[in-house]
Amino acid sequence: MKKIVINGGHKLTGEVEISGSKNAALPIIYACGLVKGKCVLENIPEISDITYSFEILKGIGAKIKMLDRTTYEVDCTDIQPCCSDYDMVRKIRGSYYLLGAEFGRFGRSKVGMPGGCNFGVRPIDQHIKGFEALGGNAVTEGGYVEITSESGAKGANIYFDVTSVGATLNIMIAAAVADGDTVIENAAREPHIVDCANFLNTCGARISGAGSDVIKIKGVKELHGCTYAIIPDMIEAGSFLVAAAATRGWVRVNNCIPKHLESITAKLEEMGAQIEEFDDAVQISCEDVELKKTNVKTLPYPGFPTDMHPQMSALLCTVNGTSYINEGIYENRFRYVEELKRMGAKIKVDGRIVVIEGGTQLSAAPVEATDLRAGIAIMIAALAANGQTEISEISRIERGYADICEKMRSLGADVKKVDLPDPVDTRIAN
Ligand code: EPU
């Protein structure tokens, strides 16, 4: 069993390079499914969600060539719809973008229900509503979602009931090659939506308004290949800033877009951290400051991201006073709380609010990465804790963080990945 072992108590200091954005790379990789031709994608993060996505595309006939560690040529000229591997698809959430790509290009798609982190119910009703507006007939049966239309996707006006990153991207992808014009209202505004629109436009799509809550798409007949570099990962960058704060160190995160990090840097500054912004880097220093408690509410972009909630909780455990985190996106993103409690954190959940009595010294314990961001939060807590923490289920962390142990070690952390034997089952069979 692979585990991450962390000896806490070392300040993070130094510079770290941020990888490409997981949540931008995923829709862009599937959007290549619209293109007859070769797309060269640069700044692809080396994480397992991407490996699975390439396997899913290869399984339906795509040719994928690795040009270097972070650059891939994706050729979806010969893909066939409705035949993706059920078990692969359900490993990750981003696989649902195949619905938009197949339905847009072929007028039919059948894809297994997506997987992803367990935050309680994660419905896809807004995706379905969007596909139906584009003329699709949607059937959810036997673990699959099937969208079909004899005459193909048709442009439409869609008003989402909920601001959804996934639904906005899925409908934008399908509508890029639909017959006629589409307007998406109450669209999500995350930087990854802008990035996917920029990619599609580079391939010949006509999308405007991405980054605002109204996206207009003039459907085009065909897209062509292109070369495109994925934006840096704002959540990876934010995670390193928070890790630096939790260990009272200083870190410069290079290859990031400071604008995308504003809700995070503003909160850290409010807590007393010293933040310096450069063109494509942000530096945090917490060496000579006393951090103050704070309250956070997670919201769609440009609000404070839900994907930074567990990391902030871990940081606030190290700060004197009572802090509150109000989870505004997911009904149950709290499984990490029990793990932090094992490490001595005084933390509890009240409805959708996490209450943190900070300032007690965290201590090492065997803990589990209950999901991707929970896993990095526990790593952050372990960096600040006394003693040696062993983290299990680390594949959940590797879904979204490239070379995480190497990057943390380069900042002075005592972190290693070890292959420990599975614990012997000591239960007596009777
Ligand atoms: N929702 C609905 N109906 C839908 C879609 C969403 O009710 O049809 C609700 C969800 O239940 C949730 C809210 O709307 O309460 C927002 O969900 P959204 O659709 O925006 O999330 P997502 O597309 O499933 C992506 C990221 C998540 C990130 C969220 C929010 C990917 C592959 N996943 O998920 O990333 O938390 O947006 O920003 O892009 C992560 O990276 O750790 C992660 C979980």
Short mmCIF file of C-alpha atoms and ligand atoms in Angstrom, two decimals:
data_model
loop_
_atom_site.label_atom_id
_atom_site.label_comp_id
_atom_site.label_asym_id
_atom_site.label_seq_id
_atom_site.Cartn_x
_atom_site.Cartn_y
_atom_site.Cartn_z
CA MET A 1 0.00 0.00 0.00
CA LYS A 2 1.46 3.36 -0.99
CA LYS A 3 1.48 6.04 1.67
CA ILE A 4 2.85 9.53 2.11
CA VAL A 5 4.94 9.94 5.25
CA ILE A 6 5.51 13.45 6.57
CA ASN A 7 7.73 14.55 9.45
CA GLY A 8 6.19 17.85 10.45
CA GLY A 9 7.70 21.00 11.82
CA HIS A 10 9.71 22.25 8.83
CA LYS A 11 8.90 25.67 7.38
CA LEU A 12 8.26 25.64 3.64
CA THR A 13 10.70 28.03 1.99
CA GLY A 14 11.66 28.57 -1.65
CA GLU A 15 10.14 28.60 -5.13
CA VAL A 16 7.82 26.10 -6.76
CA GLU A 17 6.57 25.73 -10.36
CA ILE A 18 2.83 25.32 -10.78
CA SER A 19 1.57 22.73 -13.29
CA GLY A 20 -1.23 23.10 -15.81
CA SER A 21 -4.80 23.31 -14.52
CA LYS A 22 -6.58 19.98 -14.05
CA ASN A 23 -10.01 21.51 -14.40
CA ALA A 24 -9.05 23.34 -17.61
CA ALA A 25 -7.10 20.45 -19.16
CA LEU A 26 -9.97 17.97 -18.69
CA PRO A 27 -12.65 19.76 -20.76
CA ILE A 28 -10.06 20.77 -23.36
CA ILE A 29 -8.88 17.18 -23.80
CA TYR A 30 -12.46 15.98 -24.34
CA ALA A 31 -13.23 19.00 -26.56
CA CYS A 32 -10.51 17.66 -28.89
CA GLY A 33 -13.18 15.06 -29.66
CA LEU A 34 -14.95 17.74 -31.76
CA VAL A 35 -11.93 18.22 -33.99
CA LYS A 36 -11.06 16.34 -37.18
CA GLY A 37 -7.32 16.91 -37.03
CA LYS A 38 -4.43 17.08 -34.61
CA CYS A 39 -4.38 19.29 -31.51
CA VAL A 40 -1.12 19.82 -29.66
CA LEU A 41 -1.81 20.53 -25.98
CA GLU A 42 0.95 22.07 -23.86
CA ASN A 43 1.21 22.44 -20.07
CA ILE A 44 -0.78 19.25 -19.43
CA PRO A 45 -0.42 18.29 -15.74
CA GLU A 46 1.08 14.87 -14.93
CA ILE A 47 -1.84 13.58 -12.88
CA SER A 48 -3.96 10.45 -13.02
CA ASP A 49 -7.23 12.18 -14.03
CA ILE A 50 -5.46 13.13 -17.27
CA THR A 51 -4.01 9.63 -17.79
CA TYR A 52 -7.52 8.16 -17.44
CA SER A 53 -8.92 10.73 -19.86
CA PHE A 54 -6.35 9.86 -22.51
CA GLU A 55 -7.17 6.16 -22.01
CA ILE A 56 -10.88 6.88 -22.42
CA LEU A 57 -10.26 8.77 -25.68
CA LYS A 58 -7.86 6.09 -26.96
CA GLY A 59 -10.55 3.51 -26.23
CA ILE A 60 -12.92 5.21 -28.70
CA GLY A 61 -10.31 5.54 -31.44
CA ALA A 62 -8.23 8.66 -30.67
CA LYS A 63 -4.51 8.66 -31.41
CA ILE A 64 -2.54 10.24 -28.59
CA LYS A 65 1.18 10.89 -28.74
CA MET A 66 3.30 12.20 -25.86
CA LEU A 67 5.69 14.82 -27.28
CA ASP A 68 7.29 15.60 -23.92
CA ARG A 69 6.30 15.22 -20.24
CA THR A 70 3.64 17.92 -20.48
CA THR A 71 2.89 18.13 -24.22
CA TYR A 72 0.57 15.78 -26.09
CA GLU A 73 -0.71 15.49 -29.63
CA VAL A 74 -4.37 14.44 -29.63
CA ASP A 75 -5.94 13.28 -32.89
CA CYS A 76 -9.65 12.47 -32.61
CA THR A 77 -10.30 12.30 -36.38
CA ASP A 78 -11.45 8.67 -36.22
CA ILE A 79 -13.25 8.45 -32.88
CA GLN A 80 -16.52 6.53 -32.64
CA PRO A 81 -19.30 7.74 -30.32
CA CYS A 82 -21.25 5.72 -27.74
CA CYS A 83 -18.53 3.15 -26.99
CA SER A 84 -16.44 4.54 -24.13
CA ASP A 85 -15.38 2.15 -21.38
CA TYR A 86 -17.85 2.28 -18.48
CA ASP A 87 -15.31 1.42 -15.77
CA MET A 88 -12.78 4.01 -16.97
CA VAL A 89 -15.40 6.74 -17.24
CA ARG A 90 -16.70 6.23 -13.71
CA LYS A 91 -13.21 6.68 -12.23
CA ILE A 92 -13.31 10.44 -12.76
CA ARG A 93 -15.77 13.33 -12.97
CA GLY A 94 -14.33 15.15 -15.99
CA SER A 95 -15.25 12.19 -18.25
CA TYR A 96 -18.74 13.70 -18.59
CA TYR A 97 -17.30 16.22 -21.08
CA LEU A 98 -17.32 13.34 -23.57
CA LEU A 99 -21.11 13.79 -23.67
CA GLY A 100 -20.73 17.34 -25.01
CA ALA A 101 -18.04 16.39 -27.51
CA GLU A 102 -19.83 13.30 -28.90
CA PHE A 103 -23.28 14.89 -28.97
CA GLY A 104 -21.95 18.05 -30.65
CA ARG A 105 -20.03 16.18 -33.33
CA PHE A 106 -22.20 13.11 -33.97
CA GLY A 107 -25.65 14.01 -32.59
CA ARG A 108 -25.45 11.03 -30.25
CA SER A 109 -23.55 10.05 -27.15
CA LYS A 110 -23.71 7.33 -24.55
CA VAL A 111 -21.37 7.64 -21.58
CA GLY A 112 -21.35 6.00 -18.13
CA MET A 113 -22.35 8.19 -15.19
CA PRO A 114 -19.25 10.05 -14.00
CA GLY A 115 -17.34 9.41 -10.76
CA GLY A 116 -15.22 11.94 -8.86
CA CYS A 117 -14.92 13.00 -5.24
CA ASN A 118 -17.75 12.03 -2.90
CA PHE A 119 -19.37 15.26 -1.65
CA GLY A 120 -22.89 13.85 -1.31
CA VAL A 121 -25.30 14.05 -4.25
CA ARG A 122 -23.72 15.57 -7.37
CA PRO A 123 -26.59 15.73 -9.87
CA ILE A 124 -26.13 16.35 -13.60
CA ASP A 125 -29.67 17.64 -14.20
CA GLN A 126 -28.38 20.96 -15.58
CA HIS A 127 -26.22 19.14 -18.16
CA ILE A 128 -29.31 17.15 -19.21
CA LYS A 129 -31.44 20.29 -19.33
CA GLY A 130 -28.85 21.92 -21.59
CA PHE A 131 -28.57 18.92 -23.94
CA GLU A 132 -32.37 18.75 -24.19
CA ALA A 133 -32.48 22.45 -25.05
CA LEU A 134 -30.00 21.70 -27.85
CA GLY A 135 -32.52 19.19 -29.24
CA GLY A 136 -31.21 16.04 -27.56
CA ASN A 137 -33.38 13.28 -26.20
CA ALA A 138 -31.84 12.27 -22.87
CA VAL A 139 -32.21 8.85 -21.26
CA THR A 140 -30.50 7.88 -18.00
CA GLU A 141 -30.58 4.12 -17.62
CA GLY A 142 -28.40 1.24 -16.47
CA GLY A 143 -25.67 3.57 -15.22
CA TYR A 144 -25.40 5.38 -18.57
CA VAL A 145 -26.51 8.77 -19.87
CA GLU A 146 -27.56 8.67 -23.51
CA ILE A 147 -28.26 11.80 -25.56
CA THR A 148 -29.53 11.46 -29.13
CA SER A 149 -30.97 13.66 -31.83
CA GLU A 150 -31.68 12.54 -35.40
CA SER A 151 -30.95 15.98 -36.79
CA GLY A 152 -27.95 16.75 -34.51
CA ALA A 153 -27.39 19.48 -31.93
CA LYS A 154 -29.31 22.72 -32.60
CA GLY A 155 -28.48 26.14 -31.13
CA ALA A 156 -30.77 27.30 -28.29
CA ASN A 157 -31.16 29.70 -25.37
CA ILE A 158 -30.40 28.05 -22.03
CA TYR A 159 -30.81 29.53 -18.57
CA PHE A 160 -29.16 27.35 -15.93
CA ASP A 161 -30.98 27.05 -12.58
CA VAL A 162 -27.67 26.45 -10.82
CA THR A 163 -24.26 27.93 -11.66
CA SER A 164 -22.43 24.80 -12.75
CA VAL A 165 -18.88 24.61 -14.09
CA GLY A 166 -19.46 21.19 -15.67
CA ALA A 167 -22.82 22.02 -17.28
CA THR A 168 -21.52 25.33 -18.68
CA LEU A 169 -18.52 23.57 -20.25
CA ASN A 170 -20.47 20.59 -21.56
CA ILE A 171 -23.06 22.75 -23.29
CA MET A 172 -20.44 25.18 -24.60
CA ILE A 173 -18.51 22.26 -26.12
CA ALA A 174 -21.59 20.76 -27.81
CA ALA A 175 -22.90 24.15 -28.97
CA ALA A 176 -19.56 25.07 -30.60
CA VAL A 177 -20.47 22.85 -33.58
CA ALA A 178 -24.30 22.94 -33.25
CA ASP A 179 -26.49 24.15 -36.07
CA GLY A 180 -27.26 27.80 -35.17
CA ASP A 181 -26.62 30.09 -32.24
CA THR A 182 -26.66 29.31 -28.50
CA VAL A 183 -26.85 31.64 -25.53
CA ILE A 184 -25.99 30.26 -22.07
CA GLU A 185 -27.25 32.42 -19.20
CA ASN A 186 -26.28 32.07 -15.54
CA ALA A 187 -23.08 30.50 -16.86
CA ALA A 188 -20.21 29.71 -14.51
CA ARG A 189 -17.29 32.17 -14.80
CA GLU A 190 -14.27 30.14 -13.69
CA PRO A 191 -10.94 30.71 -15.51
CA HIS A 192 -11.14 27.14 -16.87
CA ILE A 193 -14.30 28.11 -18.75
CA VAL A 194 -12.45 30.99 -20.41
CA ASP A 195 -9.56 28.65 -21.18
CA CYS A 196 -11.79 26.06 -22.85
CA ALA A 197 -13.53 28.81 -24.88
CA ASN A 198 -10.11 30.14 -25.95
CA PHE A 199 -9.05 26.65 -27.01
CA LEU A 200 -12.25 26.12 -29.02
CA ASN A 201 -11.91 29.56 -30.64
CA THR A 202 -8.31 28.72 -31.60
CA CYS A 203 -9.79 25.66 -33.35
CA GLY A 204 -12.21 27.92 -35.27
CA ALA A 205 -15.21 28.15 -32.90
CA ARG A 206 -17.05 31.46 -32.41
CA ILE A 207 -17.58 31.84 -28.67
CA SER A 208 -17.84 35.18 -26.87
CA GLY A 209 -18.58 36.19 -23.30
CA ALA A 210 -16.77 33.32 -21.52
CA GLY A 211 -15.77 34.60 -18.09
CA SER A 212 -19.10 36.47 -17.76
CA ASP A 213 -22.45 34.88 -16.89
CA VAL A 214 -23.71 35.10 -20.50
CA ILE A 215 -21.87 33.07 -23.11
CA LYS A 216 -22.78 33.41 -26.79
CA ILE A 217 -21.86 30.71 -29.25
CA LYS A 218 -22.27 30.85 -33.00
CA GLY A 219 -22.22 27.24 -34.13
CA VAL A 220 -19.68 26.40 -36.85
CA LYS A 221 -19.69 23.36 -39.17
CA GLU A 222 -16.22 22.08 -38.34
CA LEU A 223 -13.24 22.77 -36.12
CA HIS A 224 -9.59 22.44 -37.09
CA GLY A 225 -6.54 21.39 -35.08
CA CYS A 226 -4.34 23.86 -33.22
CA THR A 227 -1.55 24.21 -30.67
CA TYR A 228 -2.71 25.41 -27.28
CA ALA A 229 -1.16 25.87 -23.82
CA ILE A 230 -3.36 25.14 -20.78
CA ILE A 231 -3.52 27.79 -18.02
CA PRO A 232 -1.76 27.15 -14.68
CA ASP A 233 -3.67 25.45 -11.88
CA MET A 234 -5.06 28.08 -9.50
CA ILE A 235 -5.94 25.48 -6.86
CA GLU A 236 -2.46 23.95 -6.88
CA ALA A 237 -1.01 27.47 -6.53
CA GLY A 238 -3.45 28.29 -3.72
CA SER A 239 -2.61 25.04 -1.96
CA PHE A 240 1.11 25.91 -1.86
CA LEU A 241 0.36 29.44 -0.58
CA VAL A 242 -1.75 27.99 2.23
CA ALA A 243 0.87 25.33 3.01
CA ALA A 244 3.49 28.08 3.32
CA ALA A 245 1.19 29.97 5.70
CA ALA A 246 0.46 26.86 7.81
CA THR A 247 4.20 26.31 8.36
CA ARG A 248 4.87 30.06 8.79
CA GLY A 249 7.37 29.96 5.94
CA TRP A 250 7.72 31.85 2.66
CA VAL A 251 7.08 30.48 -0.81
CA ARG A 252 7.06 31.96 -4.28
CA VAL A 253 4.68 30.13 -6.61
CA ASN A 254 5.91 30.54 -10.17
CA ASN A 255 3.94 30.03 -13.40
CA CYS A 256 0.59 31.15 -12.02
CA ILE A 257 -1.92 33.86 -12.94
CA PRO A 258 -2.16 36.16 -9.87
CA LYS A 259 -5.60 37.45 -10.95
CA HIS A 260 -7.05 33.93 -10.66
CA LEU A 261 -5.78 33.72 -7.08
CA GLU A 262 -7.23 37.01 -5.83
CA SER A 263 -9.95 35.58 -3.59
CA ILE A 264 -7.30 33.39 -1.93
CA THR A 265 -4.52 35.99 -1.65
CA ALA A 266 -6.99 38.61 -0.36
CA LYS A 267 -8.09 36.23 2.40
CA LEU A 268 -4.50 35.36 3.33
CA GLU A 269 -3.60 39.07 3.40
CA GLU A 270 -6.61 39.76 5.62
CA MET A 271 -5.19 37.12 8.00
CA GLY A 272 -1.90 39.01 8.12
CA ALA A 273 0.22 37.17 5.52
CA GLN A 274 2.54 39.29 3.40
CA ILE A 275 1.67 38.81 -0.27
CA GLU A 276 3.63 40.10 -3.24
CA GLU A 277 2.36 39.73 -6.79
CA PHE A 278 4.51 39.54 -9.92
CA ASP A 279 3.52 39.10 -13.58
CA ASP A 280 3.29 35.33 -13.35
CA ALA A 281 4.15 34.59 -9.73
CA VAL A 282 2.88 35.23 -6.21
CA GLN A 283 5.03 35.23 -3.08
CA ILE A 284 3.73 34.70 0.43
CA SER A 285 5.69 35.31 3.61
CA CYS A 286 4.44 34.44 7.08
CA GLU A 287 7.78 34.27 8.88
CA ASP A 288 7.46 37.33 11.07
CA VAL A 289 3.73 37.69 11.40
CA GLU A 290 1.03 36.46 13.74
CA LEU A 291 -1.79 35.14 11.58
CA LYS A 292 -5.33 36.12 12.59
CA LYS A 293 -8.50 33.99 12.57
CA THR A 294 -10.98 34.60 9.76
CA ASN A 295 -14.28 33.51 8.23
CA VAL A 296 -14.66 32.10 4.72
CA LYS A 297 -17.67 31.41 2.51
CA THR A 298 -17.10 29.32 -0.59
CA LEU A 299 -18.85 30.53 -3.73
CA PRO A 300 -18.62 30.18 -7.52
CA TYR A 301 -15.78 32.20 -9.11
CA PRO A 302 -14.81 34.97 -8.44
CA GLY A 303 -15.76 33.98 -4.88
CA PHE A 304 -13.53 31.89 -2.64
CA PRO A 305 -13.22 28.44 -4.30
CA THR A 306 -14.74 25.39 -2.66
CA ASP A 307 -11.66 23.49 -3.87
CA MET A 308 -9.59 25.53 -1.34
CA HIS A 309 -11.97 24.91 1.60
CA PRO A 310 -10.23 21.91 3.25
CA GLN A 311 -6.79 23.51 2.86
CA MET A 312 -8.05 26.69 4.59
CA SER A 313 -9.47 24.58 7.42
CA ALA A 314 -6.07 22.97 7.94
CA LEU A 315 -4.42 26.41 8.03
CA LEU A 316 -7.02 27.84 10.42
CA CYS A 317 -6.34 24.97 12.86
CA THR A 318 -2.93 26.60 13.35
CA VAL A 319 -4.32 30.10 14.02
CA ASN A 320 -5.53 31.27 17.45
CA GLY A 321 -9.25 31.91 17.87
CA THR A 322 -12.49 30.60 16.36
CA SER A 323 -12.80 30.66 12.57
CA TYR A 324 -15.79 29.61 10.45
CA ILE A 325 -15.92 28.16 6.95
CA ASN A 326 -19.32 28.20 5.27
CA GLU A 327 -19.47 25.68 2.41
CA GLY A 328 -21.63 27.29 -0.26
CA ILE A 329 -21.26 24.77 -3.09
CA TYR A 330 -21.43 21.18 -1.84
CA GLU A 331 -23.76 19.69 0.75
CA ASN A 332 -21.08 17.38 2.14
CA ARG A 333 -17.49 18.37 1.65
CA PHE A 334 -16.62 17.59 5.25
CA ARG A 335 -15.13 14.11 5.34
CA TYR A 336 -11.68 15.58 5.97
CA VAL A 337 -12.89 16.96 9.33
CA GLU A 338 -12.73 13.55 11.03
CA GLU A 339 -9.15 13.10 9.78
CA LEU A 340 -8.08 16.50 11.14
CA LYS A 341 -9.66 15.55 14.47
CA ARG A 342 -7.38 12.49 14.57
CA MET A 343 -4.51 14.97 14.45
CA GLY A 344 -5.83 16.83 17.48
CA ALA A 345 -7.71 19.58 15.66
CA LYS A 346 -10.63 21.18 17.52
CA ILE A 347 -12.99 21.28 14.60
CA LYS A 348 -16.66 20.41 14.08
CA VAL A 349 -19.36 20.65 11.43
CA ASP A 350 -22.59 22.49 12.11
CA GLY A 351 -24.91 22.19 9.08
CA ARG A 352 -22.79 23.54 6.22
CA ILE A 353 -20.47 25.48 8.52
CA VAL A 354 -17.14 24.22 9.79
CA VAL A 355 -16.21 25.66 13.19
CA ILE A 356 -12.49 25.66 13.93
CA GLU A 357 -11.09 26.43 17.39
CA GLY A 358 -7.58 27.11 16.22
CA GLY A 359 -4.28 27.37 17.99
CA THR A 360 -3.79 23.92 19.50
CA GLN A 361 -0.65 22.13 18.28
CA LEU A 362 -1.54 19.44 15.72
CA SER A 363 0.03 16.05 16.28
CA ALA A 364 0.83 13.18 13.91
CA ALA A 365 -1.61 10.31 13.37
CA PRO A 366 -2.37 7.67 10.75
CA VAL A 367 -4.88 9.43 8.48
CA GLU A 368 -6.60 8.92 5.13
CA ALA A 369 -6.90 11.18 2.09
CA THR A 370 -10.69 10.96 1.92
CA ASP A 371 -10.75 12.88 -1.38
CA LEU A 372 -8.43 15.01 -3.52
CA ARG A 373 -8.55 18.35 -1.66
CA ALA A 374 -9.03 16.59 1.69
CA GLY A 375 -5.78 14.80 0.93
CA ILE A 376 -3.78 17.97 0.31
CA ALA A 377 -5.37 19.56 3.40
CA ILE A 378 -4.16 16.65 5.49
CA MET A 379 -0.69 17.01 3.99
CA ILE A 380 -0.76 20.68 5.01
CA ALA A 381 -1.85 19.77 8.54
CA ALA A 382 0.93 17.14 8.70
CA LEU A 383 3.54 19.72 7.65
CA ALA A 384 2.48 21.84 10.63
CA ALA A 385 2.09 18.92 13.08
CA ASN A 386 4.51 17.44 15.60
CA GLY A 387 5.75 13.98 14.67
CA GLN A 388 5.40 11.60 11.74
CA THR A 389 2.06 11.45 9.91
CA GLU A 390 1.23 8.53 7.61
CA ILE A 391 -1.36 9.27 4.93
CA SER A 392 -3.14 6.43 3.13
CA GLU A 393 -5.29 6.40 -0.06
CA ILE A 394 -2.82 8.77 -1.68
CA SER A 395 -3.97 7.96 -5.21
CA ARG A 396 -6.75 10.45 -4.46
CA ILE A 397 -4.10 13.19 -4.06
CA GLU A 398 -2.31 12.08 -7.24
CA ARG A 399 -5.54 12.58 -9.18
CA GLY A 400 -4.92 16.31 -9.06
CA TYR A 401 -1.39 17.21 -7.84
CA ALA A 402 1.62 16.54 -10.06
CA ASP A 403 4.84 15.49 -8.27
CA ILE A 404 3.44 16.66 -4.96
CA CYS A 405 6.06 15.00 -2.74
CA GLU A 406 8.96 16.22 -4.93
CA LYS A 407 7.58 19.77 -4.99
CA MET A 408 7.11 19.88 -1.22
CA ARG A 409 10.56 18.38 -0.64
CA SER A 410 12.08 21.08 -2.86
CA LEU A 411 10.59 23.59 -0.39
CA GLY A 412 12.28 21.92 2.57
CA ALA A 413 9.50 19.61 3.74
CA ASP A 414 10.39 16.15 5.06
CA VAL A 415 7.98 14.20 2.85
CA LYS A 416 8.32 10.86 1.16
CA LYS A 417 6.18 8.36 -0.64
CA VAL A 418 6.65 4.83 0.66
CA ASP A 419 5.35 1.44 -0.32
CA LEU A 420 4.33 -0.17 2.96
CA PRO A 421 3.07 -3.74 3.22
CA ASP A 422 -0.70 -4.01 3.62
CA PRO A 423 -1.61 -4.33 7.30
CA VAL A 424 -2.11 -7.96 8.35
CA ASP A 425 -5.75 -8.75 8.95
CA THR A 426 -5.72 -9.67 12.65
CA ARG A 427 -9.46 -10.37 12.90
CA ILE A 428 -10.22 -13.93 13.86
CA ALA A 429 -12.37 -15.63 11.25
CA ASN A 430 -15.29 -17.45 12.82
N1 EPU B 1 -25.12 20.97 -9.68
C1 EPU B 1 -26.45 20.64 -9.86
N2 EPU B 1 -26.82 20.15 -11.08
C2 EPU B 1 -25.93 19.97 -12.09
C3 EPU B 1 -24.59 20.31 -11.90
C4 EPU B 1 -24.20 20.82 -10.67
O1 EPU B 1 -27.27 20.79 -8.96
O2 EPU B 1 -26.35 19.52 -13.17
C5 EPU B 1 -24.70 21.52 -8.38
C6 EPU B 1 -23.66 20.62 -7.70
O3 EPU B 1 -24.27 19.60 -6.95
C7 EPU B 1 -22.90 21.59 -6.84
C8 EPU B 1 -22.93 22.88 -7.67
O4 EPU B 1 -23.99 22.72 -8.61
O5 EPU B 1 -23.61 21.82 -5.65
C9 EPU B 1 -21.66 23.17 -8.45
O6 EPU B 1 -21.26 22.04 -9.21
P1 EPU B 1 -20.42 22.17 -10.56
O7 EPU B 1 -21.23 21.55 -11.64
O8 EPU B 1 -19.99 23.57 -10.71
O9 EPU B 1 -19.19 21.23 -10.24
P2 EPU B 1 -18.55 20.15 -11.19
O10 EPU B 1 -18.55 20.60 -12.60
O11 EPU B 1 -19.11 18.81 -10.88
C10 EPU B 1 -16.15 21.17 -11.06
C11 EPU B 1 -14.79 20.69 -10.65
C12 EPU B 1 -14.76 20.51 -9.15
C13 EPU B 1 -15.12 21.82 -8.45
C14 EPU B 1 -16.45 22.35 -8.99
C15 EPU B 1 -16.81 23.72 -8.44
C16 EPU B 1 -14.06 19.43 -12.55
C17 EPU B 1 -13.77 18.12 -13.17
N3 EPU B 1 -14.53 19.43 -11.31
O12 EPU B 1 -17.06 20.16 -10.65
O13 EPU B 1 -13.42 20.18 -8.84
O14 EPU B 1 -15.26 21.61 -7.07
O15 EPU B 1 -16.42 22.43 -10.43
O16 EPU B 1 -15.83 24.64 -8.74
O17 EPU B 1 -13.85 20.48 -13.16
C18 EPU B 1 -11.66 19.36 -7.54
O18 EPU B 1 -10.91 19.72 -8.45
O19 EPU B 1 -11.25 18.98 -6.42
C19 EPU B 1 -13.09 19.38 -7.78
C20 EPU B 1 -13.96 18.73 -7.02
#
